[in-house]
Short mmCIF file of C-alpha atoms in Angstrom, two decimals:
data_model
loop_
_atom_site.label_atom_id
_atom_site.label_comp_id
_atom_site.label_asym_id
_atom_site.label_seq_id
_atom_site.Cartn_x
_atom_site.Cartn_y
_atom_site.Cartn_z
CA MET A 281 40.95 74.06 103.55
CA LYS A 282 40.87 72.10 100.28
CA TYR A 283 41.08 75.31 98.08
CA ALA A 284 43.66 76.76 100.40
CA LEU A 285 45.85 73.71 99.74
CA LEU A 286 45.33 74.17 96.02
CA VAL A 287 46.53 77.99 96.29
CA ALA A 288 49.47 76.68 98.35
CA ILE A 289 50.47 74.13 95.61
CA ARG A 290 50.15 76.73 92.84
CA GLU A 291 52.19 79.44 94.95
CA TYR A 292 54.79 76.89 95.52
CA ALA A 293 55.07 75.74 91.94
CA GLU A 294 55.06 79.18 90.69
CA ASN A 295 58.09 80.24 92.93
CA ILE A 296 60.22 77.46 92.60
CA LYS A 297 60.04 77.67 88.70
CA THR A 298 61.45 81.14 88.73
CA LYS A 299 65.08 81.75 87.92
CA GLY A 300 65.72 83.76 90.88
CA PHE A 301 64.94 80.90 93.15
CA TRP A 302 67.36 78.58 91.54
CA ILE A 303 69.96 81.23 91.47
CA GLY A 304 69.66 81.97 95.11
CA LEU A 305 69.56 78.23 95.88
CA MET A 306 72.86 77.69 94.02
CA LEU A 307 74.53 80.85 95.21
CA PHE A 308 74.40 79.82 98.93
CA PRO A 309 76.63 76.78 98.69
CA LEU A 310 79.05 78.73 96.55
CA ILE A 311 79.14 81.58 98.99
CA LEU A 312 79.54 79.11 101.96
CA SER A 313 82.33 77.27 100.17
CA GLY A 314 83.95 80.56 99.43
CA MET A 315 83.76 81.53 103.04
CA ILE A 316 85.40 78.29 104.20
CA PHE A 317 88.03 77.79 101.56
CA ILE A 318 88.84 81.07 99.93
CA PRO A 319 90.36 82.93 102.88
CA ALA A 320 92.82 80.17 103.44
CA MET A 321 93.72 79.97 99.82
CA LEU A 322 94.21 83.75 99.63
CA GLN A 323 96.39 83.64 102.67
CA GLN A 324 98.66 80.89 101.02
CA LYS A 325 98.51 81.63 97.36
CA ALA A 326 97.12 85.22 96.75
CA THR A 327 99.60 87.03 99.14
CA PRO A 328 102.84 87.62 97.31
CA THR A 329 106.37 87.44 98.83
CA ARG A 330 107.04 91.08 100.02
CA HIS A 331 110.59 92.41 99.52
CA PHE A 332 112.06 94.75 102.15
CA THR A 333 115.46 96.28 102.56
CA LEU A 334 117.14 96.74 105.95
CA VAL A 335 119.89 99.25 106.82
CA ASP A 336 121.33 98.75 110.36
CA GLN A 337 123.74 101.64 110.78
CA SER A 338 124.21 100.38 114.50
CA ALA A 339 125.47 97.01 113.32
CA GLN A 340 123.65 95.47 116.29
CA PHE A 341 120.27 94.46 115.28
CA GLU A 342 120.45 93.02 111.80
CA ASP A 343 121.10 89.33 112.73
CA VAL A 344 118.52 89.56 115.48
CA ILE A 345 115.75 90.71 113.05
CA LEU A 346 116.60 88.25 110.36
CA SER A 347 116.72 85.37 112.89
CA ALA A 348 113.17 86.52 114.21
CA LEU A 349 111.79 86.57 110.64
CA GLU A 350 113.23 82.98 109.99
CA ARG A 351 111.63 81.75 113.27
CA SER A 352 108.33 83.14 112.04
CA HIS A 353 108.47 81.50 108.76
CA GLN A 354 109.57 78.16 110.37
CA ARG A 355 106.51 78.45 112.72
CA ARG A 356 104.26 78.84 109.71
CA VAL A 357 105.94 75.70 108.14
CA LEU A 358 105.29 73.72 111.24
CA GLN A 359 101.80 74.80 111.36
CA ALA A 360 101.42 73.74 107.74
CA LEU A 361 103.01 70.41 108.42
CA GLN A 362 100.62 69.77 111.30
CA GLN A 363 97.61 70.51 109.16
CA TYR A 364 99.03 68.36 106.38
CA ALA A 365 99.63 65.32 108.68
CA MET A 366 96.15 65.65 110.32
CA THR A 367 94.39 65.66 106.86
CA HIS A 368 96.37 62.89 105.22
CA ALA A 369 96.96 60.57 108.23
CA ARG A 370 96.23 56.94 108.00
CA GLN A 371 93.31 55.94 110.27
CA ALA A 372 93.04 52.56 112.07
CA PRO A 373 89.76 50.81 111.28
CA GLY A 374 87.28 51.98 113.70
CA GLU A 375 89.62 54.17 115.80
CA GLY A 376 89.14 57.49 113.93
CA ALA A 377 92.87 58.31 114.40
CA GLY A 378 93.55 61.99 114.71
CA ALA A 379 89.95 62.97 115.17
CA PRO A 380 89.51 65.91 117.54
CA ASP A 381 87.47 65.43 120.68
CA LEU A 382 85.61 68.63 121.09
CA GLU A 383 84.82 67.95 124.85
CA GLN A 384 88.69 67.65 125.41
CA LEU A 385 89.81 70.52 123.27
CA PRO A 386 90.31 73.95 124.91
CA PRO A 387 88.11 76.72 123.58
CA PRO A 388 89.80 78.61 120.75
CA ASP A 389 90.89 81.61 122.84
CA ARG A 390 92.75 79.52 125.15
CA ALA A 391 94.14 77.29 122.34
CA ALA A 392 95.60 80.26 120.57
CA GLU A 393 97.07 81.47 123.77
CA LEU A 394 98.75 78.16 124.41
CA LEU A 395 100.13 78.16 120.84
CA ASP A 396 101.51 81.67 121.32
CA GLU A 397 103.05 80.70 124.60
CA PHE A 398 104.83 77.85 123.04
CA ALA A 399 105.89 79.77 120.10
CA GLU A 400 107.37 82.68 122.03
CA SER A 401 108.95 80.59 124.77
CA ASN A 402 110.51 77.96 122.63
CA PRO A 403 112.46 79.73 119.92
CA GLU A 404 115.17 77.10 120.19
CA ALA A 405 112.64 74.48 119.15
CA LEU A 406 112.04 76.41 116.00
CA GLU A 407 115.72 76.83 115.44
CA ALA A 408 116.40 73.04 115.95
CA PHE A 409 113.56 72.32 113.46
CA ALA A 410 115.28 74.36 110.82
CA ARG A 411 118.78 73.20 111.86
CA GLU A 412 117.73 69.47 111.48
CA GLY A 413 116.49 69.75 108.10
CA GLY A 414 113.23 71.49 108.54
CA ALA A 415 110.15 70.28 106.56
CA GLN A 416 111.99 67.56 104.71
CA GLN A 417 113.37 65.88 107.68
CA VAL A 418 109.84 65.81 109.36
CA LEU A 419 108.23 64.56 106.09
CA GLU A 420 110.56 61.58 106.04
CA ARG A 421 109.48 60.62 109.56
CA LEU A 422 105.75 61.15 108.67
CA ARG A 423 105.82 59.21 105.37
CA PRO A 424 104.87 55.81 106.99
CA LEU A 425 101.87 57.52 108.88
CA LEU A 426 100.38 59.09 105.87
CA ARG A 427 98.04 57.49 103.24
CA ASP A 428 99.28 56.20 99.96
CA ASP A 429 97.60 58.79 97.92
CA THR A 430 98.94 61.69 99.83
CA PRO A 431 99.82 64.66 97.53
CA PRO A 432 103.22 66.20 98.01
CA PHE A 433 103.65 68.87 100.88
CA GLU A 434 103.83 72.42 99.69
CA GLU A 435 105.89 74.63 102.06
CA PRO A 436 104.21 77.94 102.63
CA ARG A 437 105.82 80.76 100.63
CA ARG A 438 107.92 83.21 102.59
CA ARG A 439 105.89 86.32 103.48
CA TYR A 440 108.99 88.58 103.51
CA GLU A 441 112.28 88.41 101.78
CA ARG A 442 115.22 90.90 102.19
CA VAL A 443 116.66 92.57 99.17
CA PRO A 444 119.83 94.64 99.17
CA LEU A 445 119.77 98.37 99.01
CA PRO A 446 119.91 99.80 95.53
CA GLU A 447 123.34 100.22 94.29
CA GLU A 448 123.10 103.83 93.79
CA LEU A 449 122.24 104.66 97.38
CA ASN A 450 124.70 104.83 100.16
CA PRO A 451 123.84 102.80 103.24
CA GLY A 452 126.00 105.18 105.43
CA ALA A 453 124.09 108.23 104.42
CA ASP A 454 121.98 110.29 106.94
CA LEU A 455 118.80 108.24 107.45
CA ALA A 456 116.63 111.35 106.63
CA VAL A 457 118.23 111.55 103.30
CA LEU A 458 118.20 107.83 102.74
CA GLY A 459 114.61 107.73 103.43
CA GLN A 460 113.76 110.45 100.90
CA GLU A 461 115.87 108.56 98.24
CA LEU A 462 113.97 105.34 98.87
CA LYS A 463 110.48 106.99 98.29
CA PRO A 464 110.40 106.23 94.51
CA PHE A 465 111.19 102.63 95.31
CA LEU A 466 108.53 102.36 97.82
CA ARG A 467 105.92 104.15 95.80
CA GLY A 468 106.59 101.71 92.96
CA ASP A 469 107.98 104.30 90.51
CA ARG A 470 111.27 102.50 90.46
CA LYS A 471 112.09 98.93 90.77
CA ILE A 472 114.73 97.00 92.65
CA ARG A 473 116.69 94.33 90.64
CA PRO A 474 118.15 91.77 93.08
CA ASP A 475 119.78 88.91 91.01
CA GLY A 476 118.50 90.36 87.80
CA ASP A 477 114.74 90.34 88.91
CA SER A 478 112.67 93.34 89.00
CA VAL A 479 110.65 93.60 92.21
CA THR A 480 108.65 96.33 94.08
CA LEU A 481 110.07 97.45 97.34
CA TYR A 482 107.42 96.70 99.95
CA ALA A 483 109.00 98.27 103.05
CA ALA A 484 112.52 99.65 104.27
CA VAL A 485 113.63 99.36 107.92
CA LEU A 486 116.39 102.03 108.73
CA ILE A 487 118.11 101.82 112.11
CA PRO A 488 120.11 104.73 113.21
CA ALA A 489 123.71 104.27 114.54
CA ASP A 490 122.87 105.90 117.98
CA LEU A 491 119.64 103.85 118.56
CA THR A 492 120.82 102.67 122.00
CA ASN A 493 121.15 106.33 123.09
CA HIS A 494 117.48 106.90 122.62
CA ILE A 495 116.05 103.93 124.43
CA VAL A 496 112.72 104.72 126.24
CA ARG A 497 112.91 103.82 130.02
CA PRO A 498 110.03 104.18 132.42
CA THR A 499 112.31 106.37 134.78
CA ARG A 500 112.58 109.05 132.09
CA GLY A 501 108.93 109.83 131.66
CA MET A 502 107.04 110.27 128.44
CA PRO A 503 109.73 111.24 125.81
CA GLU A 504 109.16 113.50 122.86
CA LEU A 505 108.93 111.34 119.74
CA GLN A 506 111.63 112.25 117.14
CA PRO A 507 111.27 109.93 114.02
CA ASP A 508 114.96 110.41 113.15
CA GLN A 509 116.11 109.30 116.61
CA GLY A 510 114.29 105.80 116.51
CA VAL A 511 113.92 103.08 114.07
CA GLN A 512 112.12 104.05 110.89
CA TYR A 513 109.65 101.85 109.12
CA TRP A 514 108.83 102.98 105.61
CA SER A 515 105.83 101.42 103.75
CA VAL A 516 102.90 102.60 101.77
CA ASN A 517 100.82 99.67 103.11
CA LEU A 518 99.18 100.64 106.42
CA ALA A 519 96.84 97.70 106.52
CA ASP A 520 99.44 94.81 106.91
CA LEU A 521 101.77 95.66 109.81
CA ASP A 522 103.01 92.14 110.55
CA LEU A 523 106.45 92.97 109.27
CA ARG A 524 106.68 96.17 111.43
CA ASN A 525 105.46 94.17 114.43
CA ASP A 526 107.86 91.43 113.94
CA VAL A 527 110.82 93.76 113.53
CA GLU A 528 109.78 95.88 116.52
CA ARG A 529 109.28 92.96 118.67
CA ALA A 530 112.81 91.36 117.76
CA ILE A 531 114.54 94.77 118.55
CA ASN A 532 112.80 95.26 121.85
CA GLU A 533 113.51 91.74 123.06
CA GLU A 534 117.17 92.23 122.18
CA ILE A 535 117.40 95.49 124.00
CA ARG A 536 115.84 93.89 127.11
CA ARG A 537 118.13 90.98 126.87
CA ARG A 538 121.11 93.42 126.90
CA GLU A 539 119.43 95.36 129.75
CA TYR A 540 119.30 92.20 131.83
CA ALA A 541 122.94 91.31 131.15
CA GLY A 542 123.90 94.94 131.93
CA ARG A 543 122.47 94.80 135.35
CA GLY A 544 123.97 91.57 136.12
CA LEU A 545 120.95 89.32 135.61
CA ASP A 546 120.99 86.09 133.67
CA PRO A 547 118.66 86.57 130.48
CA ASP A 548 118.05 82.87 130.38
CA SER A 549 116.80 82.74 133.93
CA ILE A 550 114.62 85.81 133.36
CA ARG A 551 113.11 84.14 130.29
CA GLU A 552 112.41 81.02 132.36
CA ILE A 553 110.78 83.10 135.12
CA GLU A 554 108.63 84.89 132.57
CA ARG A 555 107.33 81.43 131.30
CA THR A 556 106.38 80.52 134.83
CA ARG A 557 102.62 80.78 135.33
CA ALA A 558 99.71 79.40 137.48
CA PRO A 559 97.47 76.97 135.99
CA PHE A 560 94.16 78.50 135.23
CA ALA A 561 90.85 76.48 134.25
CA SER A 562 87.51 77.69 133.09
CA LEU A 563 84.73 75.85 134.69
CA ASN A 564 81.05 75.67 133.83
CA PRO A 565 78.74 75.23 136.97
CA ARG A 566 76.07 73.85 134.65
CA LYS A 567 77.94 70.83 133.80
CA GLU A 568 77.90 67.48 135.89
CA GLU A 569 80.49 66.82 138.36
CA GLY A 570 83.85 65.87 137.06
CA LYS A 571 83.17 67.30 133.64
CA GLU A 572 82.91 71.00 134.55
CA GLN A 573 85.98 72.19 132.63
CA VAL A 574 85.08 74.41 129.71
CA SER A 575 85.67 72.85 126.15
CA MET A 576 85.31 73.45 122.64
CA ALA A 577 82.08 71.86 122.59
CA ASP A 578 80.87 74.42 125.26
CA TYR A 579 82.16 77.13 123.05
CA ILE A 580 80.19 75.97 120.04
CA ARG A 581 77.08 75.62 121.98
CA GLN A 582 77.51 79.31 123.24
CA TRP A 583 77.99 80.94 119.81
CA ALA A 584 76.12 78.47 117.52
CA PRO A 585 72.65 80.13 118.09
CA SER A 586 74.18 83.40 116.51
CA GLY A 587 74.58 81.37 113.23
CA PHE A 588 71.06 80.17 113.54
CA VAL A 589 69.79 83.73 114.21
CA TYR A 590 71.41 84.89 110.87
CA LEU A 591 69.94 81.94 109.02
CA LEU A 592 66.54 82.75 110.61
CA TRP A 593 66.94 86.40 109.59
CA VAL A 594 67.85 85.60 106.02
CA ALA A 595 65.19 82.99 105.52
CA ILE A 596 62.30 85.25 106.92
CA PHE A 597 63.54 88.35 105.08
CA THR A 598 64.00 86.51 101.78
CA ILE A 599 60.61 84.61 101.71
CA SER A 600 58.59 87.63 102.93
CA GLN A 601 60.03 89.49 99.94
CA MET A 602 58.82 86.64 97.74
CA LEU A 603 55.38 86.83 99.39
CA LEU A 604 55.22 90.64 98.89
CA SER A 605 56.22 90.43 95.19
CA SER A 606 53.79 87.62 94.45
CA THR A 607 50.82 89.53 95.96
CA ILE A 608 51.60 92.83 94.29
CA GLU A 609 52.30 91.09 90.89
CA GLU A 610 48.98 89.37 91.01
CA LYS A 611 47.07 92.48 92.13
CA SER A 612 48.56 94.66 89.47
CA ASN A 613 48.00 92.09 86.78
CA ARG A 614 44.34 91.53 87.88
CA ILE A 615 45.10 87.88 88.38
CA ILE A 616 43.83 88.24 92.06
CA GLU A 617 40.31 88.95 90.80
CA VAL A 618 40.24 85.55 88.85
CA LEU A 619 41.59 83.84 91.94
CA LEU A 620 38.93 85.45 94.24
CA SER A 621 36.28 84.17 91.91
CA SER A 622 37.10 80.59 92.93
CA VAL A 623 38.34 80.96 96.53
CA THR A 624 37.51 83.19 99.46
CA PRO A 625 40.11 85.88 100.47
CA GLY A 626 40.83 83.94 103.75
CA GLU A 627 41.51 80.75 101.70
CA LEU A 628 43.77 82.77 99.25
CA MET A 629 45.70 84.33 102.16
CA THR A 630 46.04 80.93 103.93
CA GLY A 631 47.19 79.15 100.66
CA LYS A 632 49.82 81.97 99.86
CA LEU A 633 51.12 81.69 103.43
CA ILE A 634 51.47 77.98 103.16
CA GLY A 635 52.90 77.88 99.73
CA ILE A 636 55.50 80.45 100.39
CA ALA A 637 56.44 78.73 103.61
CA GLY A 638 57.10 75.56 101.47
CA VAL A 639 59.38 77.60 99.44
CA GLY A 640 61.22 78.72 102.48
CA LEU A 641 61.46 75.27 103.87
CA THR A 642 62.90 73.89 100.56
CA MET A 643 65.50 76.79 100.50
CA ILE A 644 66.56 76.18 104.04
CA GLY A 645 66.70 72.35 103.42
CA ALA A 646 68.88 72.99 100.47
CA TRP A 647 71.21 75.38 102.42
CA ILE A 648 71.49 72.94 105.24
CA GLY A 649 72.09 70.02 102.84
CA ALA A 650 74.85 72.14 101.01
CA LEU A 651 76.53 72.79 104.51
CA ILE A 652 76.55 69.10 105.41
CA GLY A 653 77.73 68.18 101.88
CA LEU A 654 80.62 70.74 102.15
CA LEU A 655 81.49 69.20 105.57
CA ALA A 656 81.51 65.85 104.24
CA LEU A 657 83.81 66.72 101.37
CA ALA A 658 86.49 67.64 103.86
CA ALA A 659 89.26 65.01 104.25
CA GLY A 660 90.33 63.11 107.22
CA PRO A 661 89.92 64.48 110.66
CA GLU A 662 88.02 67.46 109.49
CA THR A 663 85.13 65.16 108.56
CA GLU A 664 85.17 63.74 112.09
CA PHE A 665 85.28 67.39 113.50
CA ALA A 666 82.13 68.25 111.34
CA MET A 667 80.35 65.20 112.50
CA ARG A 668 81.09 65.94 116.10
CA PHE A 669 79.94 69.43 115.47
CA ILE A 670 76.62 68.23 114.30
CA GLU A 671 76.55 65.94 117.22
CA VAL A 672 76.69 69.02 119.62
CA LEU A 673 73.78 70.52 117.60
CA LYS A 674 71.72 67.28 117.91
CA THR A 675 72.29 67.07 121.71
CA SER A 676 71.17 70.66 122.23
CA ASN A 677 67.82 72.36 121.69
CA LEU A 678 68.92 74.43 118.94
CA LEU A 679 67.17 72.57 116.09
CA PRO A 680 63.74 72.43 117.82
CA ALA A 681 64.01 76.00 118.89
CA PHE A 682 64.91 76.98 115.24
CA ALA A 683 61.94 75.15 113.92
CA PHE A 684 59.58 76.74 116.39
CA TYR A 685 60.83 80.28 115.97
CA PHE A 686 61.15 80.01 112.28
CA LEU A 687 57.43 78.94 111.92
CA PHE A 688 55.97 81.54 114.08
CA GLY A 689 58.36 84.28 113.24
CA TYR A 690 57.51 83.63 109.49
CA LEU A 691 53.87 83.71 110.04
CA MET A 692 54.02 86.90 112.04
CA TYR A 693 56.27 88.76 109.40
CA ALA A 694 54.57 87.06 106.52
CA ALA A 695 51.03 88.33 107.84
CA LEU A 696 52.56 91.95 108.07
CA ILE A 697 54.05 91.86 104.53
CA MET A 698 50.97 90.23 103.02
CA ALA A 699 48.76 93.01 104.53
CA LEU A 700 51.15 95.67 103.12
CA GLY A 701 51.15 93.94 99.68
CA SER A 702 47.30 93.99 99.62
CA LEU A 703 47.41 97.80 100.19
CA CYS A 704 49.89 98.62 97.35
CA ASN A 705 49.29 98.45 93.62
CA THR A 706 53.13 98.49 92.65
CA LEU A 707 56.40 97.49 94.11
CA LYS A 708 57.39 101.16 94.16
CA GLU A 709 54.66 101.91 96.61
CA ALA A 710 55.49 98.90 98.78
CA GLN A 711 59.00 100.06 99.09
CA ASN A 712 58.07 103.00 101.33
CA PHE A 713 56.34 100.42 103.68
CA MET A 714 59.29 97.82 103.36
CA GLY A 715 61.84 100.58 104.44
CA VAL A 716 60.19 100.51 107.82
CA VAL A 717 59.98 96.65 108.04
CA THR A 718 63.77 96.54 107.21
CA ILE A 719 64.80 98.92 109.81
CA ILE A 720 62.78 96.67 112.35
CA LEU A 721 64.62 93.65 111.02
CA ILE A 722 68.05 95.25 111.33
CA VAL A 723 67.88 95.47 115.05
CA PRO A 724 68.47 91.67 115.58
CA LEU A 725 71.68 91.83 113.53
CA PHE A 726 72.91 94.66 115.43
CA THR A 727 72.50 92.76 118.74
CA MET A 728 73.30 89.26 117.23
CA ALA A 729 77.03 89.34 118.58
CA PHE A 730 76.15 91.04 121.91
CA ILE A 731 73.34 88.95 123.33
CA PRO A 732 75.45 85.63 123.66
CA ARG A 733 77.91 87.78 125.93
CA ASP A 734 75.01 88.60 128.19
CA PRO A 735 72.10 86.34 127.35
CA ASN A 736 70.10 86.93 130.42
CA GLY A 737 70.82 90.66 130.71
CA THR A 738 68.59 93.56 130.57
CA LEU A 739 68.87 94.18 126.89
CA ALA A 740 68.26 90.53 125.99
CA THR A 741 65.24 90.24 128.48
CA VAL A 742 63.57 93.42 127.14
CA LEU A 743 63.97 92.52 123.38
CA SER A 744 62.69 89.08 124.10
CA TRP A 745 59.35 90.42 125.19
CA ILE A 746 59.01 92.50 121.97
CA PRO A 747 57.04 90.28 119.71
CA LEU A 748 58.73 91.42 116.50
CA TYR A 749 62.16 90.61 117.92
CA THR A 750 61.09 87.55 120.13
CA PRO A 751 62.04 84.87 117.67
CA PHE A 752 65.53 86.18 116.92
CA VAL A 753 66.46 87.10 120.57
CA MET A 754 65.05 83.87 122.00
CA MET A 755 66.83 81.81 119.42
CA ASN A 756 70.07 83.76 120.46
CA ARG A 757 69.45 82.74 124.05
CA ALA A 758 68.33 79.13 123.30
CA THR A 759 71.57 77.40 124.85
CA ALA A 760 72.06 79.90 127.52
CA SER A 761 69.35 78.36 129.69
CA PRO A 762 66.95 81.44 129.91
CA PRO A 763 64.62 81.65 132.98
CA LEU A 764 61.60 79.44 132.63
CA PHE A 765 59.25 82.55 132.86
CA ASP A 766 61.04 84.08 129.93
CA LEU A 767 61.11 80.77 127.97
CA VAL A 768 57.40 79.84 128.48
CA GLY A 769 56.12 83.41 128.60
CA THR A 770 57.69 84.44 125.22
CA MET A 771 56.42 81.34 123.68
CA ILE A 772 52.92 82.24 124.74
CA LEU A 773 53.46 85.82 123.48
CA MET A 774 54.72 84.55 120.18
CA LEU A 775 51.40 82.25 119.81
CA ALA A 776 49.28 85.23 120.85
CA SER A 777 51.01 87.89 118.63
CA THR A 778 51.13 85.44 115.60
CA GLY A 779 47.36 84.75 116.04
CA LEU A 780 46.65 88.46 116.29
CA SER A 781 48.70 89.33 113.28
CA LEU A 782 47.13 86.74 111.20
CA TRP A 783 43.57 87.86 112.30
CA LEU A 784 44.38 91.63 111.78
CA SER A 785 46.08 91.07 108.32
CA ALA A 786 43.11 88.84 107.12
CA LYS A 787 40.82 91.96 107.75
CA ILE A 788 43.10 94.10 105.82
CA PHE A 789 43.76 91.69 103.10
CA ARG A 790 40.17 91.04 102.60
CA ILE A 791 39.41 94.68 101.75
CA GLY A 792 42.68 95.78 100.41
CA ILE A 793 43.35 93.00 97.90
CA LEU A 794 40.59 94.36 95.53
CA ARG A 795 41.22 97.99 96.24
CA THR A 796 42.87 100.09 93.53
CA GLY A 797 44.25 103.71 93.66
CA GLN A 798 46.07 105.45 96.45
CA PRO A 799 46.85 103.38 99.60
CA PRO A 800 44.47 104.00 102.44
CA LYS A 801 45.11 106.53 105.24
CA LEU A 802 45.66 105.38 108.76
CA LEU A 803 42.19 106.34 109.83
CA GLU A 804 40.73 104.31 107.05
CA LEU A 805 43.00 101.27 108.11
CA LEU A 806 41.58 101.52 111.66
CA ARG A 807 38.05 101.49 110.38
CA TRP A 808 38.76 98.41 108.40
CA LEU A 809 40.12 96.65 111.49
CA ARG A 810 37.14 97.56 113.62
CA ALA A 811 34.71 96.33 110.85
#
């Protein structure tokens, strides 16, 4: 064992001195921070204000549309103010003011639903917010509650801004003609110059004068769609449909309001009835009495294993590739012959497995440390949220399960990779074998999002008993209380499979590591295993 440890130390030192190791180590926190911060920054900073023109020949929906877009903007301002206040709020000593309690917060899908319900059912609240001074008025009230070093509040830029129709175009012209005349502006060939500034026209909304004559009612059956009879939305951007959806929603709500009034119904009463609902609670039968309601913490426990599966996959795939490269490089450079003059093939294989495992643990430790560091850099309540998230992980069995499945998953795949490396003389030869291994490893990624939805279903159960997939699938089922038979049985299967893999790989490694020339045929490999 002494010589195996010496080989392990040498293998560890050789790998951590490479540039690729340090580049990979540093890239992870950069990628992680990018995933956390860049999307929000792009949403706020990178998306420009988009300009649209509106022609309402019916003279009935212009104010409705502009009012709806203004409410949408004020909703975004309110959300930004809420985040601003949470981030920079003063905290009383020991109280953790503003810290969210994950056991009390509703799960994300219900939280989003409640916010949508409030926004849709309380347009008057948004109008009152804008009428009473908007963000500035709220900031004056918040000022005593914010820390002294709080930076100024930056109001989100408007996503859409209306510009007048180009002067050379006639708003009263036939919409088919007007649409054709707007094409150069929409394509960017020509610019619109409101107030002397040159801007590109993002979209055009054209409403015909007789729109109300073409309203679709259920009693009329399926109408034939004629573009020139309805609202025309012109834009070359087919990926961002928020403006189109806002305009369509505003027009349809106004049409329904008029329908209510035309039939002698009170629109306000109808809206009040539509906001009436039955209370609905999601309960978890595994929780103790009085605490059964599903919370954000339960949601984290349900989906956190998928993150660990991905981390497990990346770790095993990365360090197995290191092991393969190291074995083939030493074999092709004849270094392996020098090593085998001092140690046995078994000691060499054991040392390489331990050394590369140390490299993998260093990598994972650095990644987890980077994650904790990024969470700690968050200001105010976000730090508390991160700490409570970590508390959820500590109180579950995720970390012990990850340690177990990483260890035995690594040993099983590393033994397979090492056997392949001993059979090949160059990386080019190894790529043919690695293609098969990669296809095997892709299956856990395909099922990673599905298994938490049905953790004890047929697919999850069957894959759990396939040794190559056991560490990934059982990791994904870790918090779903799998049957004791599956839990204990697959652990025994992992131990047996890993032991068998190491034993068979050692037999192949002992012969193949000194072999040169073409890789052996399948029958020859079988003779090695029987030897």
